[in-house]
Structures are given as structure tokens and as C-alpha cells.
PDB file of C-alpha atoms in Angstrom:
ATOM      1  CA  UNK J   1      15.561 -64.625 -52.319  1.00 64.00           C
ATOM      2  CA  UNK J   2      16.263 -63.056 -49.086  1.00 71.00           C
ATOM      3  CA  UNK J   3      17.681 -60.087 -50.592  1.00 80.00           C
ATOM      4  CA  UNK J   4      14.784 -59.648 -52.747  1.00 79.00           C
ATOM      5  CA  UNK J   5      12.632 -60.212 -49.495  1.00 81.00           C
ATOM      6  CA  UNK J   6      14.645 -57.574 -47.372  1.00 83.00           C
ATOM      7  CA  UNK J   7      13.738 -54.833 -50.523  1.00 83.00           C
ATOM      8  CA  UNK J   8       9.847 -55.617 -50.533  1.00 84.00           C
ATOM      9  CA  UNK J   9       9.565 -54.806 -46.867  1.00 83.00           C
ATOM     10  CA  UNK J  10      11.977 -52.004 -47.252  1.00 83.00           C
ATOM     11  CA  UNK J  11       9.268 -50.752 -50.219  1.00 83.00           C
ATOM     12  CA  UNK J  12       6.383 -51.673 -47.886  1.00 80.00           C
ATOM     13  CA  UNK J  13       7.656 -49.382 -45.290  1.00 80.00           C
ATOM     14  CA  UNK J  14       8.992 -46.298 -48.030  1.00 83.00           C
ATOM     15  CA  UNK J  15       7.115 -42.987 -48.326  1.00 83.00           C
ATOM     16  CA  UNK J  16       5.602 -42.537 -51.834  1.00 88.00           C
ATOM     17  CA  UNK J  17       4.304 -38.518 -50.969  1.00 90.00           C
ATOM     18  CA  UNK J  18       1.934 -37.747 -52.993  1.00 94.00           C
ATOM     19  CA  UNK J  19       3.029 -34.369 -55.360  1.00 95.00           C
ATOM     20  CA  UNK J  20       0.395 -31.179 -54.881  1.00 92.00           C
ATOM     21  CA  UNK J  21       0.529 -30.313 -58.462  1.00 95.00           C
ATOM     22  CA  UNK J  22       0.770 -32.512 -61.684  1.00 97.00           C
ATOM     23  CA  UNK J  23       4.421 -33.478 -62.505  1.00 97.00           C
ATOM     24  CA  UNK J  24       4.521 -33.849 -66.392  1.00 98.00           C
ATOM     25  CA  UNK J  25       7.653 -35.960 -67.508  1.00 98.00           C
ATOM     26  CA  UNK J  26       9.146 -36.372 -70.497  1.00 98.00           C
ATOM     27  CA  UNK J  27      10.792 -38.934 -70.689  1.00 97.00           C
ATOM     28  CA  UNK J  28      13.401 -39.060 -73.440  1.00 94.00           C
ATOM     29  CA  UNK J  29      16.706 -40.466 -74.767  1.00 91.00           C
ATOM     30  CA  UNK J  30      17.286 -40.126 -79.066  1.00 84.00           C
ATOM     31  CA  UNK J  31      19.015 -43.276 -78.708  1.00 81.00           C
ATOM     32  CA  UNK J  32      16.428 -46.163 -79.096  1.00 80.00           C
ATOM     33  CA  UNK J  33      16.278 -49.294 -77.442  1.00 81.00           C
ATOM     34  CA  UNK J  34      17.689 -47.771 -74.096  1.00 86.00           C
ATOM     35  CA  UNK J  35      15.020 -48.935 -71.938  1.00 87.00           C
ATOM     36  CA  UNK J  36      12.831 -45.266 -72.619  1.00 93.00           C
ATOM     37  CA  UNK J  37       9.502 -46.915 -73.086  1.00 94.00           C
ATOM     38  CA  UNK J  38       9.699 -49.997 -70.788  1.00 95.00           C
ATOM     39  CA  UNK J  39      10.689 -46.888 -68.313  1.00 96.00           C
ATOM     40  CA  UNK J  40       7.389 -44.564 -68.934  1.00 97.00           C
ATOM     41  CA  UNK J  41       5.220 -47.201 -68.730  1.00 96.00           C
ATOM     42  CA  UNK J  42       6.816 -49.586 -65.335  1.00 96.00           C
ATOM     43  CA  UNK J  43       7.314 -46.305 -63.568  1.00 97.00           C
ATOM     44  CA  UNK J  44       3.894 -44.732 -63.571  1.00 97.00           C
ATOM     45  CA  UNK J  45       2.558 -48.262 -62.995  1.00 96.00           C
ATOM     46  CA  UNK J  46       4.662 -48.818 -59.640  1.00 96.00           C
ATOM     47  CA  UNK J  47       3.677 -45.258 -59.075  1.00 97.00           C
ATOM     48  CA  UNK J  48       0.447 -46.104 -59.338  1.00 96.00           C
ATOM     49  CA  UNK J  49       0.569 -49.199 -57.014  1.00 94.00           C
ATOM     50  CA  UNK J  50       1.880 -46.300 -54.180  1.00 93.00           C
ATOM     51  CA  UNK J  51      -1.605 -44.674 -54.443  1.00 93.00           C
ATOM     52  CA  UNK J  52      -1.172 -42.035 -57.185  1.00 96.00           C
ATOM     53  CA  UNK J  53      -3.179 -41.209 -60.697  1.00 97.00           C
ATOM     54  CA  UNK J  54      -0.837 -41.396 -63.383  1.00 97.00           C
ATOM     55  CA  UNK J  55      -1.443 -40.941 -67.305  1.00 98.00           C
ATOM     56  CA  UNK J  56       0.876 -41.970 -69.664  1.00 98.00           C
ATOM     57  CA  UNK J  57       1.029 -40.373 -73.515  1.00 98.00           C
ATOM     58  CA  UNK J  58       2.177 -42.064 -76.000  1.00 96.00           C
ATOM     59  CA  UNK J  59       4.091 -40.121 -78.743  1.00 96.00           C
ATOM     60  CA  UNK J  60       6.080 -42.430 -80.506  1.00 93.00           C
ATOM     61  CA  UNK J  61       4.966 -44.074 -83.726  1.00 91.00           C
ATOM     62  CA  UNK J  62       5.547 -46.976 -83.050  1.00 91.00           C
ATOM     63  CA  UNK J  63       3.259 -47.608 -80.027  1.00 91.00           C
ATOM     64  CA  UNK J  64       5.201 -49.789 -78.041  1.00 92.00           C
ATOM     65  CA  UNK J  65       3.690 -47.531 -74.727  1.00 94.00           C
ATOM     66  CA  UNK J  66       0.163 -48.160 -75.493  1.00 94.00           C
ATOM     67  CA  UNK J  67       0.816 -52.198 -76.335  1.00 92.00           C
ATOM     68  CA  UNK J  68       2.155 -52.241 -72.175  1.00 92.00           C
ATOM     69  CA  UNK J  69      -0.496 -50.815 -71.307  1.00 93.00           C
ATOM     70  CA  UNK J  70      -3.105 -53.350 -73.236  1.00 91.00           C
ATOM     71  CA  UNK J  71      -4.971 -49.979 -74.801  1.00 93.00           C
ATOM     72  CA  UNK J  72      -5.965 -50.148 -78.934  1.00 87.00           C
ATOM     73  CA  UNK J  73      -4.183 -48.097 -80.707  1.00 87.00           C
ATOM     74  CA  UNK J  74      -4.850 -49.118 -84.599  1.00 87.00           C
ATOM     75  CA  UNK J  75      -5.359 -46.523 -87.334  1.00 84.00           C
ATOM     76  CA  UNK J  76      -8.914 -45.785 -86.395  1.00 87.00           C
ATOM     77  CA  UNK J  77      -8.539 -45.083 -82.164  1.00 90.00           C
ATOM     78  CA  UNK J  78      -8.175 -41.374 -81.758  1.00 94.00           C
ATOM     79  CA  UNK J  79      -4.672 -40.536 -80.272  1.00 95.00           C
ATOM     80  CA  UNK J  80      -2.291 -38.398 -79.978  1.00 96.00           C
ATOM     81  CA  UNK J  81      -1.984 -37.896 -83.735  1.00 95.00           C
ATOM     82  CA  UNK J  82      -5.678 -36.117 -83.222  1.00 95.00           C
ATOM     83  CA  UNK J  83      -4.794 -34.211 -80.298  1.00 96.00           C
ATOM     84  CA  UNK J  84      -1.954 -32.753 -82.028  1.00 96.00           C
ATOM     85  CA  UNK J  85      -2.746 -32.062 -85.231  1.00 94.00           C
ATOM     86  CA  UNK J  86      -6.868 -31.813 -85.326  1.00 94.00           C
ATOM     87  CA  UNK J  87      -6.843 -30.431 -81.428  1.00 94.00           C
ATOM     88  CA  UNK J  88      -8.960 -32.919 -80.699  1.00 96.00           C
ATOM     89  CA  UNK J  89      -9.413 -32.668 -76.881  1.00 97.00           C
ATOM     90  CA  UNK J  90      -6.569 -35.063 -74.978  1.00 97.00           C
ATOM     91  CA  UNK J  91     -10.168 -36.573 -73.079  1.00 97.00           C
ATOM     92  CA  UNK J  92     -11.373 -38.096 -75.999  1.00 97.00           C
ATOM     93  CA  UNK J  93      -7.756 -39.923 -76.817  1.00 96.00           C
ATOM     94  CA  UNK J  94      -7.250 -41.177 -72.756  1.00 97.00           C
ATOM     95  CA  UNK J  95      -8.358 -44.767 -72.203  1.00 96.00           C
ATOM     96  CA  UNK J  96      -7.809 -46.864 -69.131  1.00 94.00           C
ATOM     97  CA  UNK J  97      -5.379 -49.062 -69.234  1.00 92.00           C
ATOM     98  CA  UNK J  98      -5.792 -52.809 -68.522  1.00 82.00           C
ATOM     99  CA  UNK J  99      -3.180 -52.952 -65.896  1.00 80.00           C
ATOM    100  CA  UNK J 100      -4.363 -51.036 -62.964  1.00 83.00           C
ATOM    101  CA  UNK J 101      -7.138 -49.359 -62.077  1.00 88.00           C
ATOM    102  CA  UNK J 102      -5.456 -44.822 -61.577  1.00 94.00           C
ATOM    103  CA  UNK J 103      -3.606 -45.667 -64.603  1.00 96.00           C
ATOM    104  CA  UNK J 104      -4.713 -44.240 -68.264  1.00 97.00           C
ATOM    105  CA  UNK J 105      -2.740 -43.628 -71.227  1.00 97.00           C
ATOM    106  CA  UNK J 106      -3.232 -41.665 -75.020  1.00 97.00           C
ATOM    107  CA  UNK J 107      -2.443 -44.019 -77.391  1.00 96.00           C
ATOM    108  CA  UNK J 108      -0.394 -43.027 -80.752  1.00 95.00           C
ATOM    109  CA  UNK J 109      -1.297 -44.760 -83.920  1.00 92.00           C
ATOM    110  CA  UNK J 110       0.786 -45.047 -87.379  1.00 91.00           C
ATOM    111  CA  UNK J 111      -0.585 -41.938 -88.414  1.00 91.00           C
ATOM    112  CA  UNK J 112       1.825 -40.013 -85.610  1.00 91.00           C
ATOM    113  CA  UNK J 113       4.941 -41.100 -88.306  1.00 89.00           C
ATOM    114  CA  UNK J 114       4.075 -37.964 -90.536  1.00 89.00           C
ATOM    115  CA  UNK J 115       3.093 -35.718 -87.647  1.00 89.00           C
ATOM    116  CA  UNK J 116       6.245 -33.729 -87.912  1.00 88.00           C
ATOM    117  CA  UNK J 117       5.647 -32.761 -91.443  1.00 89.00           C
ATOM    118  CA  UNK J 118       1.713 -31.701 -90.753  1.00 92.00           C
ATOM    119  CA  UNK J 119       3.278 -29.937 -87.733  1.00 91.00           C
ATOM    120  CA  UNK J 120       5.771 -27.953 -89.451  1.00 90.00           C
ATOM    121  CA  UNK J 121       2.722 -25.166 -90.842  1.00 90.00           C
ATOM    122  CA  UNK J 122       0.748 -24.845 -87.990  1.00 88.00           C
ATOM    123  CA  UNK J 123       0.618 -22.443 -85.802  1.00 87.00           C
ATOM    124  CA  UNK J 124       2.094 -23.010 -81.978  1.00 90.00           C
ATOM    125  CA  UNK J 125       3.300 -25.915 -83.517  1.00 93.00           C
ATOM    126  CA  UNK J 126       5.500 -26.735 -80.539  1.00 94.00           C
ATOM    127  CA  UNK J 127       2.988 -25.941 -77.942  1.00 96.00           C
ATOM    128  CA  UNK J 128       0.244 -28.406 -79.014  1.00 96.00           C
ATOM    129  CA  UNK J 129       0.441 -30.754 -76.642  1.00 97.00           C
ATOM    130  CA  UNK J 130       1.261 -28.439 -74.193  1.00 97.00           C
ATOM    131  CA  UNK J 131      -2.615 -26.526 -74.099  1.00 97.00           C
ATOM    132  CA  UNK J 132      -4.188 -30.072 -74.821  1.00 97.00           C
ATOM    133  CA  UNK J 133      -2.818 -31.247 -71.500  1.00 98.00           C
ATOM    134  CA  UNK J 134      -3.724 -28.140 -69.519  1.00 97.00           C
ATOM    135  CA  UNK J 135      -6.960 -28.507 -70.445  1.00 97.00           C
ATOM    136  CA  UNK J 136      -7.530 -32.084 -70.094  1.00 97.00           C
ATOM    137  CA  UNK J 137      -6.168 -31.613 -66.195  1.00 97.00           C
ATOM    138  CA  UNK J 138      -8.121 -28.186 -65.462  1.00 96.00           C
ATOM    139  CA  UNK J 139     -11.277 -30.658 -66.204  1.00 96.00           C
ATOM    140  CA  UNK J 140     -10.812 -33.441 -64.226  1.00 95.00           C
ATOM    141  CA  UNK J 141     -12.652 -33.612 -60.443  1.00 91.00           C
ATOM    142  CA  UNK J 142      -9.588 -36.281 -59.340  1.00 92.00           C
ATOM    143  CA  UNK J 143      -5.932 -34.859 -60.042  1.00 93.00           C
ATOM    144  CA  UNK J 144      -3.516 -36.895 -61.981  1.00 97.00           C
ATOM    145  CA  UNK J 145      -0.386 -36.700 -59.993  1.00 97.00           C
ATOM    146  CA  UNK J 146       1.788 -38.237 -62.498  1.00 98.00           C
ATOM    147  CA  UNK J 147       1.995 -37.635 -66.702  1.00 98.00           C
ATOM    148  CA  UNK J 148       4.786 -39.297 -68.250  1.00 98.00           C
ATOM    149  CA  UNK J 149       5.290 -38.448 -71.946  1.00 98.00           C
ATOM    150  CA  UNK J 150       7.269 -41.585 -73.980  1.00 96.00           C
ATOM    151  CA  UNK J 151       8.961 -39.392 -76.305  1.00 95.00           C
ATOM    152  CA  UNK J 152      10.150 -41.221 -79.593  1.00 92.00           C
ATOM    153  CA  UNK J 153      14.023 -41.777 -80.201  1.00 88.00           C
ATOM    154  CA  UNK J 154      14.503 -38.281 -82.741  1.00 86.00           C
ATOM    155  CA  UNK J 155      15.031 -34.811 -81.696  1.00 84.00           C
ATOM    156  CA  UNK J 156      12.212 -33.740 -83.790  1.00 89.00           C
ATOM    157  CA  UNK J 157       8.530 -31.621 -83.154  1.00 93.00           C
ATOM    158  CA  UNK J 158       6.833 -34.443 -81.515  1.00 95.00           C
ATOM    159  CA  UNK J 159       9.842 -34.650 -79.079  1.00 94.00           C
ATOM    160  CA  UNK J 160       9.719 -30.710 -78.687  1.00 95.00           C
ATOM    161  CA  UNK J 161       6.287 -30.901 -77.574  1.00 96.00           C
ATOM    162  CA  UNK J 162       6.441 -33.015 -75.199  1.00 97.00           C
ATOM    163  CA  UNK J 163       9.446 -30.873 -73.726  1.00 97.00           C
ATOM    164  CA  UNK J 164       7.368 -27.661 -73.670  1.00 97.00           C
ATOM    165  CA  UNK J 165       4.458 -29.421 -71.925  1.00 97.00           C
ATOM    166  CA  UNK J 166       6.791 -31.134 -69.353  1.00 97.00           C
ATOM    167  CA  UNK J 167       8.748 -29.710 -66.588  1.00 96.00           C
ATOM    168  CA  UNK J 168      10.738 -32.806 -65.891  1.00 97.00           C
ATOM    169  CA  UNK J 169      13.020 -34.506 -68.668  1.00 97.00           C
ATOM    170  CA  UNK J 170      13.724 -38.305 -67.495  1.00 97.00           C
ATOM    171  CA  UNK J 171      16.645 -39.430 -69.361  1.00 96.00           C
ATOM    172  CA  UNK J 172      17.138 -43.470 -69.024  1.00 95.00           C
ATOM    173  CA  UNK J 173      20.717 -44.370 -70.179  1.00 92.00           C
ATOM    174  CA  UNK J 174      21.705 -47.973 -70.896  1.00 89.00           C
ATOM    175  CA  UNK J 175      24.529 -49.657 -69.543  1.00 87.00           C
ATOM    176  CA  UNK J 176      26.184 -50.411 -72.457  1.00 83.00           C
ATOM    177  CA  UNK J 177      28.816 -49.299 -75.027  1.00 78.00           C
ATOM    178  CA  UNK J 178      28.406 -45.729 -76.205  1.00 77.00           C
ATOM    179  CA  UNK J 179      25.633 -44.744 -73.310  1.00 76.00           C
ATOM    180  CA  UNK J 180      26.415 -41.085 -73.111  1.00 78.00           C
ATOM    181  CA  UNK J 181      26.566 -40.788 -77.267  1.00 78.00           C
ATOM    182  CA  UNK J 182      24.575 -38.327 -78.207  1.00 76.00           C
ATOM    183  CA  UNK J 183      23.931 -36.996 -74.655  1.00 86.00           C
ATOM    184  CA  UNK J 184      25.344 -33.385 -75.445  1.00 85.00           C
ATOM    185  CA  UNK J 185      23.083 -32.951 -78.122  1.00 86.00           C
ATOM    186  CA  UNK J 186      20.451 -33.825 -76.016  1.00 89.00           C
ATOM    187  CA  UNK J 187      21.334 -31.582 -73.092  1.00 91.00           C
ATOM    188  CA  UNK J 188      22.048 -29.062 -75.760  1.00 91.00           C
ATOM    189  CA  UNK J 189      18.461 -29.353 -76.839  1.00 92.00           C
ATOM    190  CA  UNK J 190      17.159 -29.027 -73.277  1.00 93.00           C
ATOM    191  CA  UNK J 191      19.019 -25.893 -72.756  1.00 94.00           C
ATOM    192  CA  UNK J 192      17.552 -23.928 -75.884  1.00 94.00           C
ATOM    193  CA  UNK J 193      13.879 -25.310 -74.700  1.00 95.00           C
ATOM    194  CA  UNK J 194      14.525 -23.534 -71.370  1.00 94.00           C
ATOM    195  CA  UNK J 195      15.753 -20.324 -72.836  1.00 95.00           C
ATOM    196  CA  UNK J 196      13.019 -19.522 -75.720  1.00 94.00           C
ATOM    197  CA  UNK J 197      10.098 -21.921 -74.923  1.00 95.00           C
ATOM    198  CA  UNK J 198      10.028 -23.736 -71.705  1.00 96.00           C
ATOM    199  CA  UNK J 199      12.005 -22.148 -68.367  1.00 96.00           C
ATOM    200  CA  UNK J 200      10.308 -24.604 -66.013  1.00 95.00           C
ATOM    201  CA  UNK J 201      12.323 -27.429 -68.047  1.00 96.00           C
ATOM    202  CA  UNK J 202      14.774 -29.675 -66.358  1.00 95.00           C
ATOM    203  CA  UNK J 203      16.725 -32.513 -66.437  1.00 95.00           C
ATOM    204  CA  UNK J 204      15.787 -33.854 -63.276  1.00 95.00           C
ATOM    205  CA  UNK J 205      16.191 -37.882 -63.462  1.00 96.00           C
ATOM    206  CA  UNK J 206      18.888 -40.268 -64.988  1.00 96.00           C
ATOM    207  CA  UNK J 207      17.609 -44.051 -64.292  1.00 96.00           C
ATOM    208  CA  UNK J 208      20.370 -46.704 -65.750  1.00 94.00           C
ATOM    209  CA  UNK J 209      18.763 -49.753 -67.355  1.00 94.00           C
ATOM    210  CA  UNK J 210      19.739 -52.976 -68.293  1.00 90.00           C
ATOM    211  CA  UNK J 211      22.438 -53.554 -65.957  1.00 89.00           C
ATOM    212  CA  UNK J 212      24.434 -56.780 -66.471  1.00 86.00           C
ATOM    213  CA  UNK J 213      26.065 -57.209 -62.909  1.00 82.00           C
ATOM    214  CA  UNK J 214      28.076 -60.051 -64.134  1.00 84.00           C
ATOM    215  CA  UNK J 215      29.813 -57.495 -66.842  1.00 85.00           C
ATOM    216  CA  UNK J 216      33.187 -54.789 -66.031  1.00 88.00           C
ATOM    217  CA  UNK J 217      31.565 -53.070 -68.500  1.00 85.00           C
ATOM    218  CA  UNK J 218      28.045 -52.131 -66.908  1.00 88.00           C
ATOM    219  CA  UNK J 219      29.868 -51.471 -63.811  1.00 89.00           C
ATOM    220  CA  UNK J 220      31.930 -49.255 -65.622  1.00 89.00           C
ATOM    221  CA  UNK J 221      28.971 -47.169 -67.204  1.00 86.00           C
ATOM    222  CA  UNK J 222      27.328 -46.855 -63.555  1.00 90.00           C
ATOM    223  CA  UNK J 223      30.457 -45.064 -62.349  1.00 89.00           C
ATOM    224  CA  UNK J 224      30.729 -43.053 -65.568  1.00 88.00           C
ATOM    225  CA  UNK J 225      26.981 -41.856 -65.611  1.00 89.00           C
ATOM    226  CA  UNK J 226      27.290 -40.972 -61.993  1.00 91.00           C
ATOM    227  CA  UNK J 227      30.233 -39.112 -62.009  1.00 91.00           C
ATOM    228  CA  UNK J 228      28.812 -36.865 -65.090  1.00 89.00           C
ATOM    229  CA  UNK J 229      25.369 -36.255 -63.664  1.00 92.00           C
ATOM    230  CA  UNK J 230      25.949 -37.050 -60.308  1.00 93.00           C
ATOM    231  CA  UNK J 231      22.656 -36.662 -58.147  1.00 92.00           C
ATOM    232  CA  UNK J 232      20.432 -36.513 -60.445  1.00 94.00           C
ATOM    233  CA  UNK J 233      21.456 -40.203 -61.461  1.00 95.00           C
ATOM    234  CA  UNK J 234      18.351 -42.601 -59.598  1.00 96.00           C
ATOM    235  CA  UNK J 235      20.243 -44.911 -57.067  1.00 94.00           C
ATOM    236  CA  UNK J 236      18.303 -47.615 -58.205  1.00 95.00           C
ATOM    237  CA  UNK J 237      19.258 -49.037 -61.351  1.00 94.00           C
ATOM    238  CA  UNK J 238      16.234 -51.277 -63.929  1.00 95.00           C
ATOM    239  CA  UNK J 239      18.564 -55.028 -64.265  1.00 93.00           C
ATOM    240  CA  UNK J 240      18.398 -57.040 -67.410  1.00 91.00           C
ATOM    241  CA  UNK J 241      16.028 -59.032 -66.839  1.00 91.00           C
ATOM    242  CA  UNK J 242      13.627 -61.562 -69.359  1.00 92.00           C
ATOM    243  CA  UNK J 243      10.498 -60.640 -67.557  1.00 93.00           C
ATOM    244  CA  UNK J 244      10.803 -56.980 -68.288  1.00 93.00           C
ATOM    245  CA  UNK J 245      10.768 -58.010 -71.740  1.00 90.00           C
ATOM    246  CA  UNK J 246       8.345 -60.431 -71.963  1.00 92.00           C
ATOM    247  CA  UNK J 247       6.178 -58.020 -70.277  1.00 91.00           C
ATOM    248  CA  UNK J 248       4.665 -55.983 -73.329  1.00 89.00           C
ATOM    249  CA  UNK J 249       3.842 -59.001 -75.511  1.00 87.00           C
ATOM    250  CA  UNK J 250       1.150 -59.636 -73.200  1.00 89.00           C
ATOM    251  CA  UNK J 251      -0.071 -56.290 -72.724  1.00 87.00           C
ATOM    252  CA  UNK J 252       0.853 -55.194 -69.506  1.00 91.00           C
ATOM    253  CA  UNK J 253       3.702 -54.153 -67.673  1.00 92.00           C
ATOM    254  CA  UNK J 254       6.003 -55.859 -65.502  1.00 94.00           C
ATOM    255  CA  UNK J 255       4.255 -55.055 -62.488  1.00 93.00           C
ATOM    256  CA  UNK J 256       1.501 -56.636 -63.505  1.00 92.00           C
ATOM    257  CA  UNK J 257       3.295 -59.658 -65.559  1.00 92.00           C
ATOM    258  CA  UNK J 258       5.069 -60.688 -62.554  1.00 93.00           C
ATOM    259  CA  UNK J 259       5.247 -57.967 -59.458  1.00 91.00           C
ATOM    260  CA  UNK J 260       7.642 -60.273 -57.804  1.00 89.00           C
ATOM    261  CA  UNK J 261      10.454 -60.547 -60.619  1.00 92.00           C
ATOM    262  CA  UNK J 262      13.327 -58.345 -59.658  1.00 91.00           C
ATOM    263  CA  UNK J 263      12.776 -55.982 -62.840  1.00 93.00           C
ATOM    264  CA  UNK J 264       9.204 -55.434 -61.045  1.00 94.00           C
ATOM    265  CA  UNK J 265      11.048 -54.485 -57.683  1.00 95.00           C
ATOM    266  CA  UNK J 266      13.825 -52.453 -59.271  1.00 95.00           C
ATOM    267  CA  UNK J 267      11.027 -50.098 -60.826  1.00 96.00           C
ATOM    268  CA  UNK J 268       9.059 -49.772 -57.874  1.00 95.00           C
ATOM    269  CA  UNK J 269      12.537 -48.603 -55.721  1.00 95.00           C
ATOM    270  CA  UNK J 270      13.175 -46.292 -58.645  1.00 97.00           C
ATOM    271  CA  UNK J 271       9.352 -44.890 -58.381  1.00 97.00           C
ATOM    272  CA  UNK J 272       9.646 -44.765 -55.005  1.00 96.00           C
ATOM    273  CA  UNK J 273      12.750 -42.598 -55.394  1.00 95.00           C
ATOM    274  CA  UNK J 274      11.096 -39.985 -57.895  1.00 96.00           C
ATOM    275  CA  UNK J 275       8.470 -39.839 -55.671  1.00 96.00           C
ATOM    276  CA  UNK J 276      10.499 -38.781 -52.171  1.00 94.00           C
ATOM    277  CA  UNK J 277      13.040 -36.292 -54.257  1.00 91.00           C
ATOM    278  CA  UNK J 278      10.038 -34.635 -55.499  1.00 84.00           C
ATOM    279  CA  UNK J 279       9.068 -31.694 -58.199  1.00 75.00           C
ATOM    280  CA  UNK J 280      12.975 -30.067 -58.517  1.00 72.00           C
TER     281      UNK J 280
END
């Protein structure tokens, strides 16, 4: 308890500057069940809670973003499904979200689960997304200072939209066996989005979730992830905790569930973090 005390006041005390253009993350990991969504959601809340705008969009199928943030997102709410294949403008898919008043997200519906095949034809296929969210934030009189795309677990179109509209890739890796699988192919994919459709793409942030201190082997993937990305691995690292999980099945995120839990605190250190290292 005193530990968790000494980190609030620590947090009350921590800059949270304030970025002077949009940063657009993706936030993405092929792997599922790594922490990706529970990430993208809990981090533009605590961000939030510092005094920023953030907007979350939801591009995974299965919706699991839009249920933390308590916005509808059944077969007949317009979503990101519209946006990207009926260019529907992104302002007519962003609701506010239930949690906190600065935070909105674009919910994805069922229909996003064939997207990549109605995709495939278009034209700009990959840059959808990309022109939808330029010109939802060229309209807006208040600046969103934060967009965090939740990317789903493939490698696919909807994934490659989100990396040419981003300029930050957010990788969450969880501390378990097999973390960095599939890693490579993931920086691998990164590296032929910067060279043919994206330069301003990076990986900027590795955040570790679900850390078991009372395991060798979580320890052991800390000291691995660190010494293969080195700074750009948060300091902070998201604990295994029940509240985190609990979290979504009442619509909200842990910040709002229970702000005092220790998964709550954890994502408000790593926000805090993002927010002093800045655009890279």
C-alpha cells in the first residue's frame, strides 16, 4: 500500500506535455491475447486523465476496443467498416465514449471480418484510413492529441492501414513463453511500410504486459525484450492483474473500473512515459 501510495504522488507530480501535432499510433502485435487491446484502450484513457483528447479506432473484428469503451458497435452502428470501404467520413463513425469525457472512439462491427477481401479491388486500398483520418482532424476546432489504432492480431490490409495512417507502431509483448515469436516478421513488415508507403513509420514503443513477478520466467522475458529493443522498451511494465480483466465486461476501462488497482497505476506510469519521450 505504501508503495502504491509513493507512485500516485510520484504520477501527481509527473509532466504529461501535451504533443503540438496529432500522434497517430498503431498499436499492433499479430500475436493475440498479448495485452494489444486492453493497451489501446487503458493508455489513451490515463492519457486522457493527464489533460489530453484522445480517439481510439477500432479495427479489429472482434470489437473488444469499442466494448472498453461502453460505445455500440452492432451490425447497424456505422464504423470503421464504413469508413473504409464506403468512405464514409471517420465523423460520422466517432462516438464518445462512456468513460471519460476527451475520450472518443470508431467502433468496428462484424462486418470489418470481410473487409480485407472488399479491400483487395479498391483503389488506395492501403491508404483508406489514412485520408479518412486527415480529414476528420483538419475539421475539428479542438485537436486530438492522441489516436491510437487497435490493430487486429493478422498482418493483413486492415493492419496495413492503420500502419500508413500512423507514425508510431506500439508493440505490447507479453511476458510469457514465445513473446518475441513472430516479432521479425513484424519488424519485417514495418520496414517495407517505411520504404514504399509510409517513411514517417516507426517502432517507437515496446510496453510488456502481464507480468507475473512471482515467475523466473517473466523476469526472464523483461531482460530478454530489453536487451533486443533496448530503449524503446517502456520502463513501466502492465502486471497481471484481475481488475484489468474484469474491466471490459463492464464497459469501461480500468481506469475507470477501479483507478486505484495497480493495473490502473501501471498504465497511467506507462502513459505518462509516452507522453515525456514524445513524437520520435
Amino acid at each position: 500500500m505504501a508503495d502504491l501510495a509513493k507512485r500516485r504522488t510520484a504520477l501527481a507530480n509527473a509532466p504529461h506535455p501535451l504533443p503540438s501535432t496529432t500522434r497517430v499510433i498503431a498499436v499492433v502485435n499479430q500475436k493475440g491475447g498479448v495485452g494489444k487491446t486492453t493497451s489501446a484502450v487503458n493508455l489513451a484513457a490515463a492519457l486522457v486523465r493527464a489533460g489530453a483528447r484522445a480517439l481510439v479506432v477500432d479495427l479489429d473484428p472482434q470489437g473488444n476496443a469499442s466494448t472498453a469503451l461502453g460505445i455500440p458497435h452492432h451490425a447497424e452502428t456505422t464504423s470503421t467498416y464504413d469508413v473504409l470501404v464506403d468512405e464514409t467520413p471517420l465523423a460520422d463513425a466517432v462516438q464518445p465514449s462512456q468513460d471519460s469525457e476527451g475520450l472518443a472512439g470508431v467502433p468496428s462491427t462484424i462486418h470489418l471480418a470481410g473487409a480485407d477481401l472488399e479491400l483487395a479491388p479498391l483503389e488506395r486500398r492501403e491508404f483508406r484510413l489514412r485520408a479518412a483520418l486527415e480529414q476528420y482532424l483538419a475539421s475539428l476546432d479542438e485537436p486530438v492529441h492522441y489516436v491510437f489504432i487497435d490493430c487486429p492480431p493478422s498482418l493483413g490490409l486492415l493492419t496495413i492501414n492503420a500502419f500508413t495512417a500512423a507514425t508510431e507502431v506500439l508493440l505490447p509483448i507479453q511476458c510469457e513463453y514465445y513473446a518475441l515469436e513472430g516479432v521479425t516478421q513484424l519488424l519485417d513488415t514495418i520496414e517495407r511500410i517505411r520504404q514504399h508507403l509510409n517513411p514517417a513509420l516507426s517502432l517507437s514503443t515496446v510496453l510488456l504486459t502481464m507480468y507475473d513477478g512471482r515467475t523466473l520466467l517473466s523476469k526472464q522475458v523483461v531482460d530478454e525484450v530489453r536487451a533486443h529493443f533496448g530503449d524503446r522498451a517502456l520502463t513501466t511494465i502492465i502486471p497481471r492483474t484481475v481488475r484489468i480483466s474484469e474491466a471490459p465486461g463492464f464497459g469501461q476501462t480500468v481506469l475507470a473500473y477501479d483507478p486505484n488497482s495497480p493495473g490502473a497505476l501501471a498504465y497511467r506510469e506507462a502513459a505518462a512515459e509516452i507522453a515525456q519521450r514524445g513524437a520520435p
